[in-house]
């Protein structure tokens, strides 16, 4: 099932011509309407006439989250305030919030790309979709909401949290699809088990999960425990929100809506553009947005792109599930460590739960990594020898994967804080000292 066959299945040469025309129009707009971009392009001796096709992207400047913060709140908007009909913003927990503005047409595009996402996941007008992403300044809830209405699905706008009510409505309203973060999906599965709810008694068949990195092992766990097909979706508010890319039911990478967002993969150190299949940082240029168009926005998400056609028939490029974020990467004693690597190791072990916490400290000028791990109920024991043996096993598995020794702390089931949104996986005390 394809929502917009014209663009999702367009021959690539034709798509490239479309992108080139839209890119040129967008560069003209930002050059004349956004002083920040005009100055950046002048510094590079680039004028809009130099940008005639996708191959000219590399001539344009990059944009970073810090650029949005430096121009807080509306400095990068490309239209008068009277044309902005909605704003969203990040939480601002690590600095000033990043503010994004939408024109009426931007909202139409947003609903269109989310409708594609839902159709990709097999969700249509006969579905009841429980939207458990947060509503408000965060783009997740409202983004999925309007896209769901566009495909004709029945929306249950419960927002995040209130787990008891989530389960009740899931049962009473006959929810067939669930939209939330993967960690909250796991939390819901756990709550179901505690209450003795058999997922087979529910009508849930699909989950669309995003807003935080998750592994294929976590996917398997969610699919088994909730008895749904777990679809990975990708979006970021700076680009538009949910709807930037999503898996189809083949689960073979996430299709990027390239007629609106042109992707590149760059080496985060040298900033050079990398080729198909090479791992690097994902960069987006928005070519149809009016309120906040962005040139070469650095996402810091690490992935690869594949241009071969998917078995579903879509010709849109596919990005691999994100391998982590370049700015979330921990460097511990010279070793690059991603939380997703540790999660993957724990999910491969039957004795451990997929709930963990990484604590990094510096002692006597040496970085120390401690991993708190929840143990499955049947493996938690009062016998110290058994726990010591399990600690050694986890330590060995992590050493084999990371090439790094870690201190393991086993904790009882349900010890670690559960999240109703994005989970906090890392406490880096080195940054606090």
Short mmCIF file of C-alpha atoms in Angstrom, two decimals:
data_model
loop_
_atom_site.label_atom_id
_atom_site.label_comp_id
_atom_site.label_asym_id
_atom_site.label_seq_id
_atom_site.Cartn_x
_atom_site.Cartn_y
_atom_site.Cartn_z
CA UNK A 1 0.00 0.00 0.00
CA UNK A 2 1.47 3.37 -1.08
CA UNK A 3 -0.04 6.76 -0.14
CA UNK A 4 1.47 8.90 -2.92
CA UNK A 5 2.64 6.71 -5.78
CA UNK A 6 3.71 9.67 -7.93
CA UNK A 7 6.49 10.70 -5.55
CA UNK A 8 7.16 7.54 -3.55
CA UNK A 9 7.67 5.44 -6.70
CA UNK A 10 9.03 8.14 -9.04
CA UNK A 11 11.92 7.09 -11.35
CA UNK A 12 15.12 8.38 -9.75
CA UNK A 13 16.18 10.54 -12.71
CA UNK A 14 12.84 12.32 -12.61
CA UNK A 15 13.10 12.69 -8.82
CA UNK A 16 16.57 14.22 -9.18
CA UNK A 17 15.24 16.83 -11.63
CA UNK A 18 12.39 17.65 -9.22
CA UNK A 19 14.84 18.03 -6.33
CA UNK A 20 17.12 20.29 -8.39
CA UNK A 21 14.30 22.66 -9.33
CA UNK A 22 13.00 22.85 -5.75
CA UNK A 23 16.51 23.28 -4.36
CA UNK A 24 17.20 26.25 -6.65
CA UNK A 25 13.89 27.89 -5.65
CA UNK A 26 14.60 27.34 -1.96
CA UNK A 27 18.13 28.76 -2.14
CA UNK A 28 16.75 31.87 -3.88
CA UNK A 29 14.24 32.24 -1.02
CA UNK A 30 16.68 31.92 1.86
CA UNK A 31 19.33 34.08 0.17
CA UNK A 32 16.93 36.99 -0.13
CA UNK A 33 14.86 36.43 3.05
CA UNK A 34 17.28 35.10 5.71
CA UNK A 35 20.28 37.36 6.50
CA UNK A 36 22.08 34.47 8.22
CA UNK A 37 22.14 32.39 5.02
CA UNK A 38 22.96 35.34 2.77
CA UNK A 39 26.03 36.07 4.90
CA UNK A 40 27.05 32.40 5.01
CA UNK A 41 26.78 32.09 1.22
CA UNK A 42 28.65 35.33 0.63
CA UNK A 43 31.47 34.03 2.83
CA UNK A 44 31.67 31.01 0.49
CA UNK A 45 31.34 33.19 -2.66
CA UNK A 46 28.16 31.36 -3.64
CA UNK A 47 25.10 32.97 -5.22
CA UNK A 48 21.72 31.31 -5.95
CA UNK A 49 22.56 31.03 -9.68
CA UNK A 50 25.38 28.61 -8.74
CA UNK A 51 22.83 26.09 -7.47
CA UNK A 52 21.17 24.43 -10.45
CA UNK A 53 20.93 20.81 -9.33
CA UNK A 54 21.41 18.32 -6.48
CA UNK A 55 25.05 17.94 -7.50
CA UNK A 56 25.58 21.56 -6.34
CA UNK A 57 24.51 20.85 -2.75
CA UNK A 58 28.13 20.59 -1.62
CA UNK A 59 28.66 24.27 -2.44
CA UNK A 60 26.21 25.32 0.26
CA UNK A 61 27.00 25.98 3.95
CA UNK A 62 26.05 23.64 6.77
CA UNK A 63 23.53 24.54 9.46
CA UNK A 64 23.85 23.35 13.08
CA UNK A 65 21.61 23.26 16.12
CA UNK A 66 23.82 26.00 17.57
CA UNK A 67 22.93 28.23 14.58
CA UNK A 68 19.25 27.85 15.52
CA UNK A 69 20.03 28.70 19.13
CA UNK A 70 22.14 31.71 18.13
CA UNK A 71 19.19 33.02 16.12
CA UNK A 72 16.62 32.24 18.84
CA UNK A 73 13.71 32.45 18.52
CA UNK A 74 12.74 33.54 14.99
CA UNK A 75 15.99 34.66 13.32
CA UNK A 76 16.06 31.89 10.68
CA UNK A 77 12.41 32.17 9.65
CA UNK A 78 12.06 32.92 5.92
CA UNK A 79 8.55 34.42 5.92
CA UNK A 80 6.88 37.30 7.80
CA UNK A 81 5.45 36.45 11.23
CA UNK A 82 1.95 36.91 9.82
CA UNK A 83 2.43 33.77 7.69
CA UNK A 84 3.52 31.55 10.59
CA UNK A 85 0.50 29.67 11.96
CA UNK A 86 2.23 27.40 14.49
CA UNK A 87 5.50 27.07 16.38
CA UNK A 88 7.06 24.05 18.07
CA UNK A 89 10.24 23.94 20.15
CA UNK A 90 12.69 21.59 21.78
CA UNK A 91 12.80 21.24 25.57
CA UNK A 92 15.94 23.35 25.79
CA UNK A 93 17.40 21.11 28.50
CA UNK A 94 20.91 21.42 27.03
CA UNK A 95 20.71 25.10 26.13
CA UNK A 96 18.25 27.50 24.51
CA UNK A 97 15.34 25.75 22.81
CA UNK A 98 15.37 25.38 19.06
CA UNK A 99 12.21 26.96 17.68
CA UNK A 100 10.56 25.87 14.44
CA UNK A 101 7.78 27.70 12.61
CA UNK A 102 5.22 26.36 10.15
CA UNK A 103 3.17 28.14 7.51
CA UNK A 104 -0.23 26.78 6.57
CA UNK A 105 1.37 25.05 3.59
CA UNK A 106 4.10 23.55 5.83
CA UNK A 107 1.37 21.93 7.94
CA UNK A 108 -0.19 20.48 4.79
CA UNK A 109 3.18 18.99 3.80
CA UNK A 110 3.66 17.65 7.32
CA UNK A 111 0.32 15.83 7.26
CA UNK A 112 1.21 14.45 3.81
CA UNK A 113 4.54 12.95 4.88
CA UNK A 114 3.08 11.47 8.08
CA UNK A 115 0.25 9.97 6.01
CA UNK A 116 2.94 8.27 3.92
CA UNK A 117 4.57 7.00 7.14
CA UNK A 118 1.34 5.48 8.40
CA UNK A 119 0.50 3.92 5.04
CA UNK A 120 4.03 2.47 4.94
CA UNK A 121 3.20 0.76 8.26
CA UNK A 122 -0.06 -0.62 6.88
CA UNK A 123 -2.26 1.79 8.85
CA UNK A 124 -5.41 3.08 7.11
CA UNK A 125 -8.92 4.37 7.56
CA UNK A 126 -10.13 1.27 9.40
CA UNK A 127 -7.52 1.62 12.14
CA UNK A 128 -7.70 3.07 15.64
CA UNK A 129 -4.38 4.71 16.41
CA UNK A 130 -3.45 5.41 20.02
CA UNK A 131 -1.10 8.40 19.95
CA UNK A 132 1.01 8.13 23.11
CA UNK A 133 3.64 10.64 21.99
CA UNK A 134 3.55 13.87 23.96
CA UNK A 135 1.34 16.68 22.67
CA UNK A 136 2.43 20.31 22.96
CA UNK A 137 5.69 21.94 21.87
CA UNK A 138 7.15 18.47 21.10
CA UNK A 139 6.32 17.59 17.49
CA UNK A 140 5.57 13.89 18.04
CA UNK A 141 1.97 13.99 19.22
CA UNK A 142 0.48 16.62 16.91
CA UNK A 143 2.55 15.42 13.95
CA UNK A 144 1.20 11.87 14.12
CA UNK A 145 -2.26 13.18 15.01
CA UNK A 146 -2.86 15.18 11.83
CA UNK A 147 -1.25 12.57 9.59
CA UNK A 148 -3.57 9.96 11.10
CA UNK A 149 -6.62 12.07 10.37
CA UNK A 150 -5.38 12.57 6.80
CA UNK A 151 -5.38 8.80 6.15
CA UNK A 152 -8.79 8.56 7.77
CA UNK A 153 -7.75 6.56 10.84
CA UNK A 154 -9.55 7.13 14.14
CA UNK A 155 -7.21 8.99 16.48
CA UNK A 156 -7.09 8.32 20.23
CA UNK A 157 -5.08 11.39 21.39
CA UNK A 158 -4.11 10.18 24.86
CA UNK A 159 -0.58 11.71 24.80
CA UNK A 160 2.26 10.26 26.90
CA UNK A 161 2.05 8.82 30.41
CA UNK A 162 -0.98 7.67 32.43
CA UNK A 163 -0.12 4.04 31.77
CA UNK A 164 -3.15 2.58 33.53
CA UNK A 165 -5.46 4.63 31.29
CA UNK A 166 -3.40 3.69 28.22
CA UNK A 167 -4.07 0.00 28.87
CA UNK A 168 -7.73 0.55 29.64
CA UNK A 169 -8.37 2.52 26.43
CA UNK A 170 -6.29 0.09 24.40
CA UNK A 171 -8.65 -2.63 25.52
CA UNK A 172 -11.96 -0.74 25.54
CA UNK A 173 -11.47 1.31 22.35
CA UNK A 174 -9.91 -1.54 20.36
CA UNK A 175 -6.68 0.25 19.43
CA UNK A 176 -5.08 -1.42 16.40
CA UNK A 177 -1.97 0.80 16.25
CA UNK A 178 0.25 2.35 18.91
CA UNK A 179 2.51 5.39 18.39
CA UNK A 180 5.11 6.15 21.08
CA UNK A 181 8.81 5.88 21.91
CA UNK A 182 10.17 2.29 21.84
CA UNK A 183 11.17 2.51 25.51
CA UNK A 184 7.61 3.42 26.45
CA UNK A 185 6.30 0.54 24.33
CA UNK A 186 8.46 -1.77 26.40
CA UNK A 187 7.17 -0.14 29.58
CA UNK A 188 3.58 -0.73 28.42
CA UNK A 189 4.40 -4.38 27.71
CA UNK A 190 5.77 -4.73 31.22
CA UNK A 191 2.68 -3.09 32.72
CA UNK A 192 0.47 -5.47 30.73
CA UNK A 193 2.33 -8.46 32.10
CA UNK A 194 1.98 -7.17 35.66
CA UNK A 195 -1.76 -6.80 35.23
CA UNK A 196 -2.10 -10.20 33.57
CA UNK A 197 -3.25 -8.74 30.25
CA UNK A 198 -2.63 -11.11 27.36
CA UNK A 199 -1.70 -9.06 24.23
CA UNK A 200 -3.49 -11.70 22.15
CA UNK A 201 -6.75 -10.49 23.69
CA UNK A 202 -6.16 -6.98 22.30
CA UNK A 203 -6.56 -5.80 18.69
CA UNK A 204 -3.11 -4.20 18.47
CA UNK A 205 -1.31 -5.17 15.27
CA UNK A 206 1.14 -2.34 14.55
CA UNK A 207 3.45 -0.04 16.48
CA UNK A 208 5.17 3.01 15.00
CA UNK A 209 8.07 3.83 17.25
CA UNK A 210 10.67 6.60 17.07
CA UNK A 211 12.14 9.72 18.75
CA UNK A 212 15.05 7.76 20.24
CA UNK A 213 17.60 5.22 18.93
CA UNK A 214 16.66 1.55 19.33
CA UNK A 215 18.18 -1.69 18.20
CA UNK A 216 16.88 -4.62 16.17
CA UNK A 217 17.07 -6.73 19.32
CA UNK A 218 14.76 -4.28 21.08
CA UNK A 219 12.44 -4.54 18.08
CA UNK A 220 12.27 -8.32 18.49
CA UNK A 221 11.53 -7.96 22.19
CA UNK A 222 8.72 -5.45 21.60
CA UNK A 223 7.22 -7.55 18.81
CA UNK A 224 7.20 -10.64 21.00
CA UNK A 225 5.82 -8.97 24.10
CA UNK A 226 3.22 -6.73 22.46
CA UNK A 227 2.53 -9.07 19.52
CA UNK A 228 2.72 -6.24 16.96
CA UNK A 229 4.82 -5.46 13.93
CA UNK A 230 7.19 -2.77 15.21
CA UNK A 231 7.87 -0.12 12.55
CA UNK A 232 10.75 2.33 12.95
CA UNK A 233 9.92 5.95 12.11
CA UNK A 234 12.30 8.89 11.96
CA UNK A 235 11.87 12.61 12.26
CA UNK A 236 13.31 15.67 13.92
CA UNK A 237 11.54 18.91 14.64
CA UNK A 238 14.16 21.03 12.87
CA UNK A 239 13.32 19.28 9.58
CA UNK A 240 9.54 18.91 10.11
CA UNK A 241 8.88 16.40 12.94
CA UNK A 242 7.75 12.80 12.39
CA UNK A 243 7.38 12.01 8.69
CA UNK A 244 10.95 12.53 7.50
CA UNK A 245 11.44 8.78 6.97
CA UNK A 246 9.86 5.48 7.90
CA UNK A 247 10.11 1.75 7.38
CA UNK A 248 7.60 -0.08 5.22
CA UNK A 249 6.31 -3.51 6.23
CA UNK A 250 9.39 -5.10 4.58
CA UNK A 251 11.40 -3.57 7.48
CA UNK A 252 14.38 -3.10 5.22
CA UNK A 253 15.48 0.45 6.04
CA UNK A 254 13.60 3.73 6.36
CA UNK A 255 12.32 5.44 3.20
CA UNK A 256 13.21 9.14 3.20
CA UNK A 257 10.67 11.50 1.63
CA UNK A 258 13.27 12.88 -0.76
CA UNK A 259 10.89 15.11 -2.69
CA UNK A 260 10.83 17.27 0.48
CA UNK A 261 14.10 16.46 2.30
CA UNK A 262 17.35 15.81 0.41
CA UNK A 263 19.72 13.61 2.44
CA UNK A 264 23.53 13.45 2.38
CA UNK A 265 25.99 11.39 4.41
CA UNK A 266 29.14 13.19 5.53
CA UNK A 267 32.24 12.33 7.47
CA UNK A 268 31.58 14.18 10.77
CA UNK A 269 35.28 14.94 11.16
CA UNK A 270 36.24 16.13 7.66
CA UNK A 271 32.71 17.14 6.52
CA UNK A 272 33.37 15.45 3.16
CA UNK A 273 30.38 13.85 1.45
CA UNK A 274 30.49 10.04 1.57
CA UNK A 275 29.24 7.55 -1.01
CA UNK A 276 26.34 5.09 -1.00
CA UNK A 277 26.62 2.51 1.77
CA UNK A 278 29.29 4.40 3.73
CA UNK A 279 28.56 5.10 7.38
CA UNK A 280 28.55 8.73 8.47
CA UNK A 281 26.48 11.63 9.72
CA UNK A 282 23.09 12.28 8.16
CA UNK A 283 22.52 15.79 6.76
CA UNK A 284 19.24 17.18 5.41
CA UNK A 285 18.30 20.06 3.13
CA UNK A 286 14.61 20.94 3.15
CA UNK A 287 13.42 22.00 -0.32
CA UNK A 288 9.71 22.68 0.16
CA UNK A 289 9.48 24.22 3.63
CA UNK A 290 8.45 27.87 3.82
CA UNK A 291 8.61 28.85 7.51
CA UNK A 292 12.00 27.45 8.48
CA UNK A 293 13.86 26.08 5.44
CA UNK A 294 17.28 24.67 6.34
CA UNK A 295 20.40 24.18 4.24
CA UNK A 296 22.45 21.06 4.98
CA UNK A 297 21.29 20.62 8.58
CA UNK A 298 23.66 18.39 10.55
CA UNK A 299 21.55 15.85 12.47
CA UNK A 300 24.48 14.12 14.24
CA UNK A 301 22.64 10.83 13.58
CA UNK A 302 24.92 8.12 12.20
CA UNK A 303 23.62 5.86 9.44
CA UNK A 304 24.08 4.67 5.83
CA UNK A 305 22.01 5.28 2.66
CA UNK A 306 20.94 2.67 0.10
CA UNK A 307 19.49 3.62 -3.29
CA UNK A 308 18.46 0.21 -4.66
CA UNK A 309 14.71 -0.25 -5.04
CA UNK A 310 12.82 -1.77 -2.12
CA UNK A 311 10.66 -4.86 -2.60
CA UNK A 312 7.65 -2.72 -1.64
CA UNK A 313 8.02 -0.81 -4.94
CA UNK A 314 9.10 2.53 -3.49
CA UNK A 315 12.11 4.13 -5.18
CA UNK A 316 12.88 6.53 -2.33
CA UNK A 317 16.31 6.10 -0.77
CA UNK A 318 16.45 4.00 2.41
CA UNK A 319 18.46 4.90 5.50
CA UNK A 320 19.57 2.23 7.92
CA UNK A 321 18.29 2.31 11.48
CA UNK A 322 20.36 4.97 13.28
CA UNK A 323 23.49 3.51 14.83
CA UNK A 324 23.63 6.28 17.44
CA UNK A 325 24.39 9.96 17.48
CA UNK A 326 27.82 11.35 16.91
CA UNK A 327 27.31 13.75 19.81
CA UNK A 328 25.94 10.96 22.10
CA UNK A 329 29.02 8.91 21.48
CA UNK A 330 31.04 8.34 24.62
CA UNK A 331 34.80 8.22 24.39
CA UNK A 332 36.03 6.11 27.29
CA UNK A 333 39.73 5.52 27.59
CA UNK A 334 40.02 6.25 23.86
CA UNK A 335 37.27 3.80 22.88
CA UNK A 336 34.13 4.99 21.10
CA UNK A 337 31.07 3.62 22.90
CA UNK A 338 27.43 3.91 21.88
CA UNK A 339 24.69 3.05 24.39
CA UNK A 340 22.96 1.06 21.63
CA UNK A 341 25.92 -1.36 21.55
CA UNK A 342 25.44 -2.14 25.23
CA UNK A 343 21.70 -2.48 24.80
CA UNK A 344 22.25 -4.96 22.00
CA UNK A 345 24.53 -7.12 24.17
CA UNK A 346 22.04 -7.18 27.05
CA UNK A 347 19.14 -8.09 24.78
CA UNK A 348 21.04 -11.10 23.48
CA UNK A 349 21.25 -12.49 27.03
CA UNK A 350 18.27 -14.29 28.53
CA UNK A 351 19.28 -13.37 32.08
CA UNK A 352 19.02 -9.59 31.70
CA UNK A 353 16.27 -7.08 31.01
CA UNK A 354 16.69 -4.33 28.40
CA UNK A 355 16.83 -1.67 31.13
CA UNK A 356 20.25 -0.31 31.93
CA UNK A 357 22.12 2.79 33.04
CA UNK A 358 25.65 3.83 32.13
CA UNK A 359 27.63 5.87 34.62
CA UNK A 360 30.97 7.31 33.53
CA UNK A 361 33.35 8.81 36.07
CA UNK A 362 36.96 9.91 36.15
CA UNK A 363 38.99 8.44 38.99
CA UNK A 364 42.70 9.18 39.32
CA UNK A 365 42.67 10.57 35.77
CA UNK A 366 41.21 7.32 34.45
CA UNK A 367 37.75 7.00 32.92
CA UNK A 368 35.63 4.33 34.59
CA UNK A 369 32.47 2.89 33.07
CA UNK A 370 29.89 1.31 35.33
CA UNK A 371 26.90 -0.47 33.83
CA UNK A 372 23.81 -0.98 35.97
CA UNK A 373 21.82 -3.91 34.66
CA UNK A 374 18.41 -5.22 35.66
CA UNK A 375 18.26 -8.99 36.05
CA UNK A 376 15.27 -11.08 34.95
CA UNK A 377 13.21 -12.19 37.97
CA UNK A 378 13.99 -15.89 37.63
CA UNK A 379 17.73 -15.24 37.51
CA UNK A 380 17.90 -12.86 40.45
CA UNK A 381 19.25 -14.78 43.40
CA UNK A 382 20.38 -14.38 47.01
CA UNK A 383 23.38 -16.54 46.23
CA UNK A 384 26.38 -14.29 45.76
CA UNK A 385 28.22 -16.88 43.68
CA UNK A 386 25.43 -16.99 41.10
CA UNK A 387 25.33 -13.21 40.81
CA UNK A 388 29.11 -13.00 40.55
CA UNK A 389 29.04 -15.55 37.76
CA UNK A 390 26.39 -13.53 35.88
CA UNK A 391 28.37 -10.30 36.39
CA UNK A 392 31.43 -11.92 34.86
CA UNK A 393 29.41 -13.16 31.90
CA UNK A 394 28.04 -9.67 31.19
CA UNK A 395 31.47 -8.15 31.64
CA UNK A 396 33.01 -10.62 29.19
CA UNK A 397 30.27 -10.04 26.59
CA UNK A 398 30.68 -6.26 26.83
CA UNK A 399 34.45 -6.57 26.66
CA UNK A 400 34.12 -8.64 23.51
CA UNK A 401 31.81 -6.10 21.84
CA UNK A 402 33.27 -2.83 23.08
CA UNK A 403 36.91 -3.78 23.55
CA UNK A 404 36.58 -2.12 26.93
CA UNK A 405 36.33 -3.35 30.50
CA UNK A 406 33.31 -2.19 32.47
CA UNK A 407 32.26 -2.55 36.08
CA UNK A 408 28.91 -4.35 36.30
CA UNK A 409 26.32 -3.65 38.95
CA UNK A 410 23.36 -6.02 38.99
CA UNK A 411 20.14 -4.55 40.29
CA UNK A 412 16.79 -6.07 41.09
CA UNK A 413 13.97 -6.01 38.51
CA UNK A 414 12.16 -2.65 38.29
CA UNK A 415 14.97 -0.82 40.12
CA UNK A 416 15.83 1.53 37.29
CA UNK A 417 13.53 4.45 36.57
CA UNK A 418 11.06 3.80 33.77
CA UNK A 419 10.41 6.54 31.25
CA UNK A 420 7.13 7.60 29.72
CA UNK A 421 9.11 9.38 27.01
CA UNK A 422 12.78 9.24 26.13
CA UNK A 423 14.85 7.17 28.53
CA UNK A 424 17.95 8.54 30.20
CA UNK A 425 20.62 5.93 29.57
CA UNK A 426 23.81 7.82 30.42
CA UNK A 427 25.10 9.81 33.38
CA UNK A 428 28.44 11.27 32.43
CA UNK A 429 29.88 12.69 35.64
CA UNK A 430 33.03 13.77 33.85
CA UNK A 431 31.06 16.63 32.27
CA UNK A 432 29.72 17.75 35.65
CA UNK A 433 33.07 18.15 37.35
#
